[in-house]
Amino acid sequence: MSNGYRIKAAAIGLLWLVPDCQAQDGHMLFNRFIAERLEYEGNGGLHLAKWDVQDWFGNDEHKLWLKTEGDYSADQGIFGRADLQVLYSRNVDSFWDFQIGARRAFEPERTFDAVIGFQGLAPYFFEVDSALFVTEKGNVLGRLTLSYDLLLSQRLILQPRIELNLAAADLQSRGVKAGVTEFEAGLRLRYEIEREFAPYLGVDYVEEQSLREHQHSVRAVAGFRFWY
Amino acid sequence: MRVNFRQADSRSAPAKSAAKRVSKLIRGIGWGMVLAGQALAGEYHLTIAEKRVDIGGEPQTAILADDGLPGPTLHWREGEDVVLHIENRLSEPTSIHWHGIELPYRMDGVPGISFEGIAPGARFSYRFPVKQNGTYWYHGHSGMQEQQGLFGALIIESAQPQPAADRDYVVLLSDWPQADPYRTLARLKKQSDYYNFQKRTVGDFFADIERLGLRETLSDRLAWGEMRMDPTDLADVNGSTYRFLVNGRTPQMAQHFLFKPGERVRLRFINASAMTYFDVRMPGLTMQVIAADGQNLQPLNVNGFRIAVAETYDVIVQPQAERAYSIFAEAMDRSGYAHASLSPRADWLAPVPPPTPRTLLTMADMGGAHAGHAAQGDNHLEHAEHAEHAEYGGHASQAGENLEAAKPAAEHAAHAGHHHAAMPPEIPSYQTLDYRDLRAETATPLGKPDREIELRLTGDMRRYIWSFDDVKYADAEPIRVKLGEVVRFRYVNQTMMNHPIHIHGLWQYLDIGAGAYNPKKHVINVRPGTTAVVDVPADAVGEWAFHCHLLYHMDTGMFRKLIVEAPDRE
């Protein structure tokens, strides 16, 4: 993480140089931290703490975008997955940002990938986060996340969410098998006590396919969404 | 509650030098005897300072003029030279803009355009002759001070005798936020629908299927979904954070105005909100609208009117019954209301009337976004659809009223002619006020426009950016026109929101097909999906601010500098 902070600090410094205009200013800088998921996930034999956190900093056009996600198994005391993406995000359309940068995985292995992707709001209000990861050896992986907010009331919101992880080819070093390496379909019911703070309950169906194994499971989740 | 409701005239009338007075008198000889015995110079002092105010149990920091929320009502007289000494006791720069006032541009009070602003601890003296009369207001133009309480009413007495009213009250409407305005802006930048707690739910979906059928409901949802827009998006910032005030008072604080049955009461409505449009009604009373934006109109009777941000409307009511009447101003999106009583006794308060239903935006409101410029045929205020007229709340009689309001402009013009014949004036009546019904009291023949400038009103909801022609202020070149030109602006609203367009220092003659009787205004509201055409005589040299008067729209880019160049600067 310290690497991330250093990069962020440098970018803040750079963005500060953006010419500062007068009162009605289109170059104002904003920051948004959002923990989309901070949750416990488990079933009979599995207990995971998972996070999915993003933070952006910048103006309307240019942003520095950090993303980190992963899971930690409390009973085994190990991280299953943990990575950090540092991206430059350029707005290309009202609803879409083009993102380019790097991903550093810390668990299960230390790997380093280039990242290129699009993030935004698709027609019919689907939140989309998509990325291609190019490994140091030139292998290509992909990730697509889709989610939708269904308002049961103004504060009670049901969120279906799908995440797909893909690989273009087998990747022996990471145990990755070509095709869909991970499929996750979830349903989370959150209550926005404040816009910024919403606890939720839900269920996830997870299917994983690697060179070594294939497994699928249904898990209950409980957590909260938080942003500022 | 420590808010000062100082309504008193802060006039002090020291004599200026005799020579100046004499020269003024000579110049002002046209004013005749009316002014001969009166002082021609008014000197005013305002102190701008921070103050804690508590509205409804949430103490907050406000930025106030003379500790008042609103600031003191200033009374000027047409023809006088005013001198306004502003003292800044803040730790940040400040400014006052005299909204709707014709003045030398250096006195207009917009930091970075017309002057440097007033530094912390400094004083600045505005000096200018008052060339007009009517109801106006003043407000801060630095940062978001206007949203923090820096505003007040400005009443200019006419040099000509005016029909007297028995009572004359300022009804200043405003919105008071629970959060620091910069925090509000940050929230909008992070999540532009942050304040919308009226979105359509799954329940609404099934209710719509019951009402409209599955096919229509689905196609409606898909149409909005395709655009990634929300038909409940009537106000970006609303009653979920705002309290709505009449003269600085919440409905609970029971603001009241006194009258005796049979009296003619003049109410000067000023919308000093940062973001809120109000639909104003006084159940049981017909309001006779006699002026808009300080300009006299041929009177018309209405049961209600929508007042855009920064507009003013003067109305006369003549309550006959010995009872309290409600002055009810609902936020356009029905997320709250301001309320006061017009009452024969201080201890009689009018009940709050039942709210009118909120309406959704329609696809017609999105006309601009979809159809682009295709729909522009003539020079009149173009409405995508009469449906929006019904936005006031679906009165049962609406259909008939629409017919009334939709009378061709020619008929109105003929009607207007009657007023100048010796016939007894017949005052037209409408359910709600529509710009198309406004007629100036006196004719102003304007030359043919020397040029036309189309300005598209544009926005980006996702990132909360507002702009003209898709360019926000920070990236825009000024608009340049020449002194003496008549410039025709064509405002094409391609967004789904209303925008009150304000030009400093110059008048906008709204083209509603009434020729020389087109009303002139300092703020023109342009409804979603419509085009408004205004003629602007560029009759004052200088650099003027030109912007949407919704504070957060202005601050995120819906702003231009308008430069009126003297001929020698060509």
Short mmCIF file of C-alpha atoms in Angstrom, two decimals, chain B residues 46-507:
data_model
loop_
_atom_site.label_atom_id
_atom_site.label_comp_id
_atom_site.label_asym_id
_atom_site.label_seq_id
_atom_site.Cartn_x
_atom_site.Cartn_y
_atom_site.Cartn_z
CA LEU B 46 -23.58 47.23 5.14
CA THR B 47 -21.30 45.06 7.20
CA ILE B 48 -20.69 41.53 6.08
CA ALA B 49 -19.73 39.12 8.80
CA GLU B 50 -20.02 35.51 9.87
CA LYS B 51 -22.69 34.64 12.33
CA ARG B 52 -24.07 31.48 13.84
CA VAL B 53 -27.71 31.03 13.05
CA ASP B 54 -30.05 28.35 14.27
CA ILE B 55 -32.90 27.44 11.98
CA GLY B 56 -34.80 24.49 13.28
CA GLY B 57 -32.27 23.36 15.86
CA GLU B 58 -29.14 23.10 13.74
CA PRO B 59 -26.73 25.91 14.55
CA GLN B 60 -24.70 26.75 11.47
CA THR B 61 -22.34 29.40 10.23
CA ALA B 62 -23.96 31.96 7.99
CA ILE B 63 -22.50 34.88 6.10
CA LEU B 64 -24.82 37.80 6.60
CA ALA B 65 -25.22 41.47 5.79
CA ASP B 66 -25.81 43.44 9.00
CA ASP B 67 -26.46 40.18 10.85
CA GLY B 68 -29.74 39.66 9.02
CA LEU B 69 -31.07 36.56 7.31
CA PRO B 70 -32.10 38.00 4.92
CA GLY B 71 -30.05 41.16 4.99
CA PRO B 72 -31.77 44.49 5.46
CA THR B 73 -34.25 45.57 2.81
CA LEU B 74 -32.73 48.54 1.04
CA HIS B 75 -35.05 51.30 -0.12
CA TRP B 76 -33.78 53.49 -2.93
CA ARG B 77 -35.46 56.12 -5.02
CA GLU B 78 -35.31 56.32 -8.78
CA GLY B 79 -33.09 59.22 -9.77
CA GLU B 80 -30.91 59.28 -6.69
CA ASP B 81 -27.22 58.57 -6.58
CA VAL B 82 -26.58 55.77 -4.16
CA VAL B 83 -23.37 55.22 -2.29
CA LEU B 84 -23.04 51.85 -0.61
CA HIS B 85 -20.16 51.29 1.76
CA ILE B 86 -19.55 47.59 2.24
CA GLU B 87 -17.29 46.48 5.05
CA ASN B 88 -15.93 42.95 4.91
CA ARG B 89 -15.41 41.43 8.36
CA LEU B 90 -14.92 37.94 6.98
CA SER B 91 -11.64 36.10 6.70
CA GLU B 92 -12.32 35.61 2.98
CA PRO B 93 -13.10 37.99 0.11
CA THR B 94 -16.67 39.04 -0.41
CA SER B 95 -18.82 41.00 -2.85
CA ILE B 96 -22.36 42.23 -3.38
CA HIS B 97 -24.06 42.08 -6.73
CA TRP B 98 -27.03 44.39 -7.32
CA HIS B 99 -29.27 42.02 -9.17
CA GLY B 100 -31.16 43.48 -12.12
CA ILE B 101 -29.74 46.95 -11.67
CA GLU B 102 -28.46 49.06 -14.58
CA LEU B 103 -25.13 50.44 -13.49
CA PRO B 104 -21.53 51.03 -14.58
CA TYR B 105 -20.03 47.56 -14.83
CA ARG B 106 -17.29 48.30 -12.31
CA MET B 107 -20.09 48.62 -9.73
CA ASP B 108 -21.73 45.31 -10.63
CA GLY B 109 -19.89 43.34 -8.00
CA VAL B 110 -18.64 40.16 -9.64
CA PRO B 111 -15.10 39.31 -8.51
CA GLY B 112 -12.81 38.50 -11.40
CA ILE B 113 -15.08 40.18 -13.94
CA SER B 114 -16.20 43.60 -12.81
CA PHE B 115 -13.87 44.23 -9.90
CA GLU B 116 -11.36 42.61 -7.62
CA GLY B 117 -13.75 41.71 -4.87
CA ILE B 118 -13.62 43.07 -1.35
CA ALA B 119 -10.63 41.70 0.55
CA PRO B 120 -10.94 40.51 4.15
CA GLY B 121 -11.02 43.49 6.46
CA ALA B 122 -11.38 45.92 3.56
CA ARG B 123 -14.15 48.30 2.57
CA PHE B 124 -15.52 49.02 -0.85
CA SER B 125 -17.89 51.78 -1.89
CA TYR B 126 -20.32 51.22 -4.68
CA ARG B 127 -21.53 54.46 -6.30
CA PHE B 128 -24.03 54.71 -9.10
CA PRO B 129 -27.14 56.58 -10.17
CA VAL B 130 -30.43 54.72 -9.84
CA LYS B 131 -32.14 54.73 -13.20
CA GLN B 132 -35.07 52.40 -12.61
CA ASN B 133 -37.70 51.42 -10.08
CA GLY B 134 -39.36 48.28 -8.82
CA THR B 135 -38.57 45.16 -6.84
CA TYR B 136 -35.05 43.75 -6.99
CA TRP B 137 -32.60 42.09 -4.69
CA TYR B 138 -28.92 41.92 -3.91
CA HIS B 139 -26.70 38.98 -3.11
CA GLY B 140 -23.14 37.86 -2.67
CA HIS B 141 -21.25 36.79 -5.77
CA SER B 142 -18.18 35.33 -4.06
CA GLY B 143 -17.84 31.61 -3.61
CA MET B 144 -21.12 30.33 -2.28
CA GLN B 145 -21.90 33.19 0.09
CA GLU B 146 -25.29 33.64 -1.50
CA GLN B 147 -26.20 30.16 -0.28
CA GLN B 148 -24.79 31.01 3.14
CA GLY B 149 -27.26 33.83 3.71
CA LEU B 150 -25.80 36.87 1.96
CA PHE B 151 -28.83 38.36 0.24
CA GLY B 152 -31.59 40.89 0.77
CA ALA B 153 -34.40 42.77 -0.92
CA LEU B 154 -33.97 45.98 -2.85
CA ILE B 155 -37.03 48.19 -3.35
CA ILE B 156 -36.74 51.20 -5.62
CA GLU B 157 -39.46 53.78 -5.39
CA SER B 158 -40.63 55.20 -8.70
CA ALA B 159 -40.02 58.80 -9.65
CA GLN B 160 -43.52 58.78 -11.10
CA PRO B 161 -46.47 58.36 -8.75
CA GLN B 162 -47.61 54.76 -8.73
CA PRO B 163 -51.04 53.39 -7.89
CA ALA B 164 -50.88 53.09 -4.15
CA ALA B 165 -51.41 49.92 -2.22
CA ASP B 166 -52.65 49.99 1.35
CA ARG B 167 -49.94 47.59 2.42
CA ASP B 168 -46.64 46.80 0.83
CA TYR B 169 -44.67 43.73 1.89
CA VAL B 170 -41.55 41.95 0.78
CA VAL B 171 -41.99 38.17 0.54
CA LEU B 172 -38.47 36.92 0.11
CA LEU B 173 -38.21 33.19 -0.50
CA SER B 174 -34.99 31.29 0.07
CA ASP B 175 -33.52 27.85 0.69
CA TRP B 176 -31.32 27.14 3.67
CA PRO B 177 -29.00 24.11 3.52
CA GLN B 178 -28.11 21.78 6.34
CA ALA B 179 -24.56 21.40 5.07
CA ASP B 180 -21.76 23.66 4.00
CA PRO B 181 -22.39 24.50 0.31
CA TYR B 182 -18.98 23.19 -0.74
CA ARG B 183 -19.86 19.88 0.84
CA THR B 184 -23.13 19.90 -1.08
CA LEU B 185 -21.22 20.49 -4.30
CA ALA B 186 -18.76 17.69 -3.48
CA ARG B 187 -21.65 15.32 -2.88
CA LEU B 188 -23.20 16.21 -6.22
CA LYS B 189 -19.86 15.63 -7.94
CA LYS B 190 -19.58 12.20 -6.34
CA GLN B 191 -23.19 11.18 -6.75
CA SER B 192 -25.37 13.58 -8.71
CA ASP B 193 -28.64 12.07 -7.46
CA TYR B 194 -27.51 12.29 -3.85
CA TYR B 195 -30.45 14.47 -2.79
CA ASN B 196 -33.17 12.73 -4.78
CA PHE B 197 -35.27 10.71 -2.39
CA GLN B 198 -38.22 10.62 -4.77
CA LYS B 199 -36.91 8.15 -7.31
CA ARG B 200 -39.17 5.57 -8.83
CA THR B 201 -39.24 2.28 -6.97
CA VAL B 202 -40.31 -1.25 -7.71
CA GLY B 203 -43.67 -0.34 -6.15
CA ASP B 204 -44.08 2.53 -8.61
CA PHE B 205 -43.31 0.13 -11.41
CA PHE B 206 -46.22 -2.12 -10.47
CA ALA B 207 -48.48 0.84 -9.82
CA ASP B 208 -47.68 2.11 -13.30
CA ILE B 209 -48.49 -1.27 -14.81
CA GLU B 210 -51.90 -1.09 -13.12
CA ARG B 211 -52.41 2.42 -14.40
CA LEU B 212 -50.83 2.36 -17.83
CA GLY B 213 -50.49 -1.27 -18.72
CA LEU B 214 -47.38 -3.36 -19.00
CA ARG B 215 -46.38 -2.30 -22.49
CA GLU B 216 -46.45 1.44 -21.85
CA THR B 217 -44.77 1.10 -18.47
CA LEU B 218 -41.98 -0.97 -19.92
CA SER B 219 -41.41 1.32 -22.86
CA ASP B 220 -41.33 4.32 -20.53
CA ARG B 221 -38.81 2.68 -18.20
CA LEU B 222 -36.68 1.59 -21.12
CA ALA B 223 -36.72 5.05 -22.68
CA TRP B 224 -35.49 6.68 -19.47
CA GLY B 225 -33.08 3.85 -18.85
CA GLU B 226 -31.59 4.17 -22.28
CA MET B 227 -30.80 7.82 -21.56
CA ARG B 228 -29.62 7.06 -18.06
CA MET B 229 -31.90 9.83 -16.84
CA ASP B 230 -34.50 10.03 -14.13
CA PRO B 231 -37.92 11.65 -14.58
CA THR B 232 -37.99 12.55 -10.89
CA ASP B 233 -34.90 14.68 -11.28
CA LEU B 234 -36.64 18.02 -10.83
CA ALA B 235 -34.22 19.62 -8.40
CA ASP B 236 -30.59 18.65 -7.81
CA VAL B 237 -30.66 19.98 -4.28
CA ASN B 238 -33.98 19.95 -2.49
CA GLY B 239 -35.96 19.56 0.68
CA SER B 240 -33.92 16.57 1.77
CA THR B 241 -31.31 19.10 2.86
CA TYR B 242 -33.07 22.45 2.50
CA ARG B 243 -35.42 24.32 4.72
CA PHE B 244 -37.55 26.77 2.81
CA LEU B 245 -37.91 30.24 4.23
CA VAL B 246 -40.09 33.31 3.89
CA ASN B 247 -38.09 36.35 5.00
CA GLY B 248 -35.71 34.03 6.83
CA ARG B 249 -38.42 32.11 8.67
CA THR B 250 -39.45 28.49 8.45
CA PRO B 251 -43.15 27.57 8.34
CA GLN B 252 -42.87 26.68 12.03
CA MET B 253 -41.68 30.18 12.82
CA ALA B 254 -45.00 31.51 11.56
CA GLN B 255 -44.13 34.55 9.53
CA HIS B 256 -47.20 36.72 9.10
CA PHE B 257 -48.25 39.92 7.35
CA LEU B 258 -51.19 42.01 8.56
CA PHE B 259 -54.09 43.36 6.54
CA LYS B 260 -57.60 44.70 7.04
CA PRO B 261 -60.37 43.21 4.87
CA GLY B 262 -60.84 45.13 1.65
CA GLU B 263 -57.33 46.54 1.59
CA ARG B 264 -55.13 46.30 -1.46
CA VAL B 265 -52.00 44.46 -0.40
CA ARG B 266 -48.90 44.51 -2.57
CA LEU B 267 -46.68 41.49 -2.11
CA ARG B 268 -43.23 41.67 -3.62
CA PHE B 269 -42.16 38.08 -4.18
CA ILE B 270 -38.43 37.59 -4.57
CA ASN B 271 -36.91 34.16 -5.08
CA ALA B 272 -33.52 34.50 -3.42
CA SER B 273 -32.92 30.75 -3.41
CA ALA B 274 -29.71 29.20 -4.56
CA MET B 275 -31.45 26.27 -6.24
CA THR B 276 -35.18 26.19 -5.57
CA TYR B 277 -38.08 27.01 -7.86
CA PHE B 278 -41.31 27.67 -6.01
CA ASP B 279 -44.93 27.26 -7.06
CA VAL B 280 -46.76 30.03 -5.23
CA ARG B 281 -50.43 29.99 -4.33
CA MET B 282 -52.70 31.88 -1.95
CA PRO B 283 -55.77 29.66 -1.64
CA GLY B 284 -58.93 31.74 -1.67
CA LEU B 285 -57.28 34.73 -3.31
CA THR B 286 -56.65 35.78 -6.87
CA MET B 287 -53.26 37.35 -7.31
CA GLN B 288 -53.02 40.24 -9.71
CA VAL B 289 -49.54 40.22 -11.18
CA ILE B 290 -48.46 43.78 -11.84
CA ALA B 291 -44.71 43.49 -12.28
CA ALA B 292 -42.03 40.94 -13.06
CA ASP B 293 -38.33 41.46 -12.42
CA GLY B 294 -39.08 45.03 -11.36
CA GLN B 295 -40.82 45.90 -14.63
CA ASN B 296 -44.46 46.92 -14.69
CA LEU B 297 -46.80 44.66 -16.60
CA GLN B 298 -50.30 44.93 -17.91
CA PRO B 299 -52.04 43.37 -14.92
CA LEU B 300 -53.21 39.81 -15.10
CA ASN B 301 -54.95 37.65 -12.56
CA VAL B 302 -53.60 34.26 -11.65
CA ASN B 303 -54.30 31.62 -9.05
CA GLY B 304 -50.70 30.56 -8.95
CA PHE B 305 -47.30 31.19 -10.43
CA ARG B 306 -43.96 29.47 -10.62
CA ILE B 307 -41.10 31.71 -9.61
CA ALA B 308 -37.72 30.73 -10.97
CA VAL B 309 -34.57 31.32 -8.98
CA ALA B 310 -33.71 35.05 -8.91
CA GLU B 311 -36.98 36.24 -10.43
CA THR B 312 -39.27 38.73 -8.74
CA TYR B 313 -43.04 39.10 -9.14
CA ASP B 314 -45.14 41.87 -7.63
CA VAL B 315 -48.74 40.92 -7.02
CA ILE B 316 -51.77 42.71 -5.58
CA VAL B 317 -54.27 40.80 -3.49
CA GLN B 318 -57.45 42.19 -2.03
CA PRO B 319 -58.63 39.84 0.70
CA GLN B 320 -62.20 40.55 1.69
CA ALA B 321 -62.82 38.09 4.49
CA GLU B 322 -61.81 38.49 8.10
CA ARG B 323 -59.61 35.43 8.06
CA ALA B 324 -56.01 34.39 7.67
CA TYR B 325 -54.83 33.55 4.15
CA SER B 326 -51.98 31.28 3.37
CA ILE B 327 -48.95 32.36 1.35
CA PHE B 328 -47.84 28.96 0.19
CA ALA B 329 -44.68 28.41 -1.82
CA GLU B 330 -44.04 24.77 -2.64
CA ALA B 331 -40.68 23.65 -3.92
CA MET B 332 -41.16 22.58 -7.53
CA ASP B 333 -40.30 18.97 -6.70
CA ARG B 334 -42.64 19.02 -3.67
CA SER B 335 -39.82 18.15 -1.30
CA GLY B 336 -40.88 20.95 1.01
CA TYR B 337 -42.48 24.34 1.20
CA ALA B 338 -42.25 27.82 2.57
CA HIS B 339 -45.30 29.20 4.28
CA ALA B 340 -46.50 32.46 5.78
CA SER B 341 -49.86 33.98 6.67
CA LEU B 342 -51.61 37.08 5.49
CA SER B 343 -53.77 37.71 8.49
CA PRO B 344 -56.00 40.35 10.11
CA ARG B 345 -54.55 39.49 13.52
CA ALA B 346 -51.06 38.59 14.62
CA ASP B 347 -52.32 35.53 16.47
CA TRP B 348 -54.28 34.11 13.53
CA LEU B 349 -52.27 31.85 11.34
CA ALA B 350 -53.43 30.29 8.13
CA PRO B 351 -53.28 26.49 7.94
CA VAL B 352 -50.82 24.93 5.55
CA PRO B 353 -52.78 23.95 2.44
CA PRO B 354 -52.65 20.41 1.11
CA PRO B 355 -49.71 19.93 -1.23
CA THR B 356 -50.25 19.67 -4.96
CA PRO B 357 -49.05 16.40 -6.45
CA ARG B 358 -45.60 16.24 -7.88
CA THR B 359 -45.37 15.51 -11.55
CA LEU B 360 -42.71 13.61 -13.40
CA LEU B 361 -40.71 14.93 -16.27
CA THR B 362 -41.93 13.67 -19.59
CA MET B 363 -40.20 12.65 -22.74
CA ALA B 364 -41.23 16.04 -24.13
CA ASP B 365 -38.98 17.65 -21.55
CA MET B 366 -36.16 15.68 -23.04
CA GLY B 367 -37.01 17.09 -26.46
CA GLY B 368 -33.95 19.28 -26.53
CA ALA B 369 -31.68 16.44 -25.68
CA HIS B 370 -33.16 14.28 -28.38
CA ALA B 371 -34.33 16.49 -31.17
CA GLY B 372 -31.45 18.90 -31.00
CA HIS B 373 -32.24 21.95 -33.03
CA ALA B 374 -34.74 20.40 -35.33
CA ALA B 375 -37.79 21.86 -33.66
CA GLN B 376 -37.01 25.53 -34.04
CA GLY B 377 -39.41 27.16 -36.40
CA ASP B 378 -40.21 30.68 -35.36
CA ASN B 379 -39.07 33.32 -33.01
CA HIS B 380 -41.47 32.65 -30.21
CA LEU B 381 -40.91 30.94 -26.95
CA GLU B 382 -41.21 27.39 -28.06
CA HIS B 383 -42.76 24.77 -25.90
CA ALA B 384 -42.09 21.17 -26.57
CA GLU B 385 -45.38 20.27 -25.07
CA HIS B 386 -48.21 21.74 -23.09
CA ALA B 387 -47.86 18.86 -20.73
CA GLU B 388 -45.40 20.86 -18.74
CA HIS B 389 -48.02 23.46 -18.12
CA ALA B 390 -49.79 20.78 -16.16
CA GLU B 391 -46.74 20.38 -13.98
CA TYR B 392 -48.30 22.80 -11.54
CA GLY B 393 -50.25 19.95 -10.19
CA GLY B 394 -52.92 18.48 -12.38
CA HIS B 395 -55.85 20.63 -11.41
CA ALA B 396 -59.07 19.17 -12.70
CA SER B 397 -59.67 22.30 -14.71
CA GLN B 398 -56.28 22.09 -16.32
CA ALA B 399 -57.48 21.16 -19.77
CA GLY B 400 -59.59 24.27 -20.04
CA GLU B 401 -56.82 26.42 -18.65
CA ASN B 402 -54.42 25.11 -21.20
CA LEU B 403 -56.71 26.24 -23.95
CA GLU B 404 -56.81 29.64 -22.38
CA ALA B 405 -53.06 29.85 -22.02
CA ALA B 406 -52.52 28.60 -25.51
CA LYS B 407 -54.42 31.40 -27.18
CA PRO B 408 -52.45 32.59 -30.16
CA ALA B 409 -50.12 35.46 -29.52
CA ALA B 410 -51.94 37.60 -32.08
CA GLU B 411 -55.09 37.44 -30.03
CA HIS B 412 -53.15 38.57 -27.02
CA ALA B 413 -51.65 41.41 -28.93
CA ALA B 414 -55.09 42.56 -29.94
CA HIS B 415 -56.14 42.21 -26.36
CA ALA B 416 -53.18 44.27 -25.27
CA GLY B 417 -54.33 46.97 -27.62
CA HIS B 418 -57.55 47.31 -25.69
CA HIS B 419 -55.72 48.56 -22.69
CA HIS B 420 -54.70 51.62 -24.53
CA ALA B 421 -58.10 52.38 -25.87
CA ALA B 422 -60.51 54.20 -23.59
CA MET B 423 -62.25 50.97 -22.70
CA PRO B 424 -62.36 49.89 -19.08
CA PRO B 425 -59.38 47.66 -18.56
CA GLU B 426 -60.33 44.07 -18.58
CA ILE B 427 -57.86 41.99 -16.65
CA PRO B 428 -57.31 38.55 -18.10
CA SER B 429 -57.37 35.62 -15.71
CA TYR B 430 -55.34 32.45 -15.75
CA GLN B 431 -55.01 29.43 -13.57
CA THR B 432 -51.26 29.74 -13.56
CA LEU B 433 -48.88 32.32 -14.87
CA ASP B 434 -47.21 31.59 -18.17
CA TYR B 435 -44.49 33.71 -19.74
CA ARG B 436 -46.61 33.92 -22.87
CA ASP B 437 -49.20 35.96 -20.98
CA LEU B 438 -46.79 38.66 -19.82
CA ARG B 439 -47.16 42.05 -21.53
CA ALA B 440 -45.04 45.05 -20.71
CA GLU B 441 -47.00 48.04 -19.46
CA THR B 442 -45.34 50.36 -21.93
CA ALA B 443 -44.05 49.71 -25.41
CA THR B 444 -40.34 49.49 -26.14
CA PRO B 445 -39.75 49.32 -29.85
CA LEU B 446 -36.49 47.49 -30.46
CA GLY B 447 -34.57 47.56 -33.71
CA LYS B 448 -34.10 44.43 -35.73
CA PRO B 449 -31.51 42.21 -34.13
CA ASP B 450 -28.05 42.86 -35.54
CA ARG B 451 -27.05 39.31 -34.98
CA GLU B 452 -28.18 36.08 -33.48
CA ILE B 453 -26.28 33.91 -31.05
CA GLU B 454 -27.51 30.45 -30.35
CA LEU B 455 -26.57 29.20 -26.96
CA ARG B 456 -27.28 25.61 -26.09
CA LEU B 457 -27.87 24.93 -22.42
CA THR B 458 -26.04 21.71 -21.75
CA GLY B 459 -25.18 19.44 -18.90
CA ASP B 460 -23.61 16.21 -17.86
CA MET B 461 -25.61 14.63 -15.09
CA ARG B 462 -23.23 11.83 -14.35
CA ARG B 463 -20.30 14.07 -13.56
CA TYR B 464 -22.41 17.04 -12.50
CA ILE B 465 -21.10 19.54 -15.02
CA TRP B 466 -23.25 22.32 -16.44
CA SER B 467 -22.25 24.32 -19.44
CA PHE B 468 -23.18 26.39 -22.47
CA ASP B 469 -22.56 24.68 -25.80
CA ASP B 470 -20.93 21.79 -23.92
CA VAL B 471 -18.07 24.07 -22.80
CA LYS B 472 -17.80 24.96 -19.16
CA TYR B 473 -16.73 28.39 -18.03
CA ALA B 474 -13.19 27.41 -17.17
CA ASP B 475 -12.57 26.45 -20.80
CA ALA B 476 -14.67 29.10 -22.52
CA GLU B 477 -13.92 32.27 -24.42
CA PRO B 478 -15.98 35.36 -23.55
CA ILE B 479 -18.91 36.31 -25.79
CA ARG B 480 -18.14 39.66 -27.44
CA VAL B 481 -20.74 42.08 -28.74
CA LYS B 482 -20.57 45.73 -29.76
CA LEU B 483 -22.13 48.65 -27.97
CA GLY B 484 -25.41 49.59 -29.62
CA GLU B 485 -26.06 46.18 -31.12
CA VAL B 486 -29.25 44.33 -30.48
CA VAL B 487 -28.25 40.73 -29.97
CA ARG B 488 -30.77 37.98 -30.31
CA PHE B 489 -29.96 35.05 -28.06
CA ARG B 490 -31.60 31.75 -28.73
CA TYR B 491 -31.40 29.58 -25.61
CA VAL B 492 -31.85 25.95 -26.57
CA ASN B 493 -32.30 23.89 -23.44
CA GLN B 494 -30.89 20.46 -24.15
CA THR B 495 -31.03 19.37 -20.54
CA MET B 496 -33.85 17.97 -18.49
CA MET B 497 -33.70 20.77 -15.96
CA ASN B 498 -35.03 24.30 -15.85
CA HIS B 499 -32.36 26.99 -16.10
CA PRO B 500 -32.91 30.61 -15.04
CA ILE B 501 -30.63 32.54 -17.38
CA HIS B 502 -29.39 35.85 -16.02
CA ILE B 503 -27.42 38.57 -17.78
CA HIS B 504 -25.86 41.23 -15.61
CA GLY B 505 -26.30 44.88 -16.51
CA LEU B 506 -28.45 44.32 -19.63
CA TRP B 507 -32.09 43.52 -20.19
#
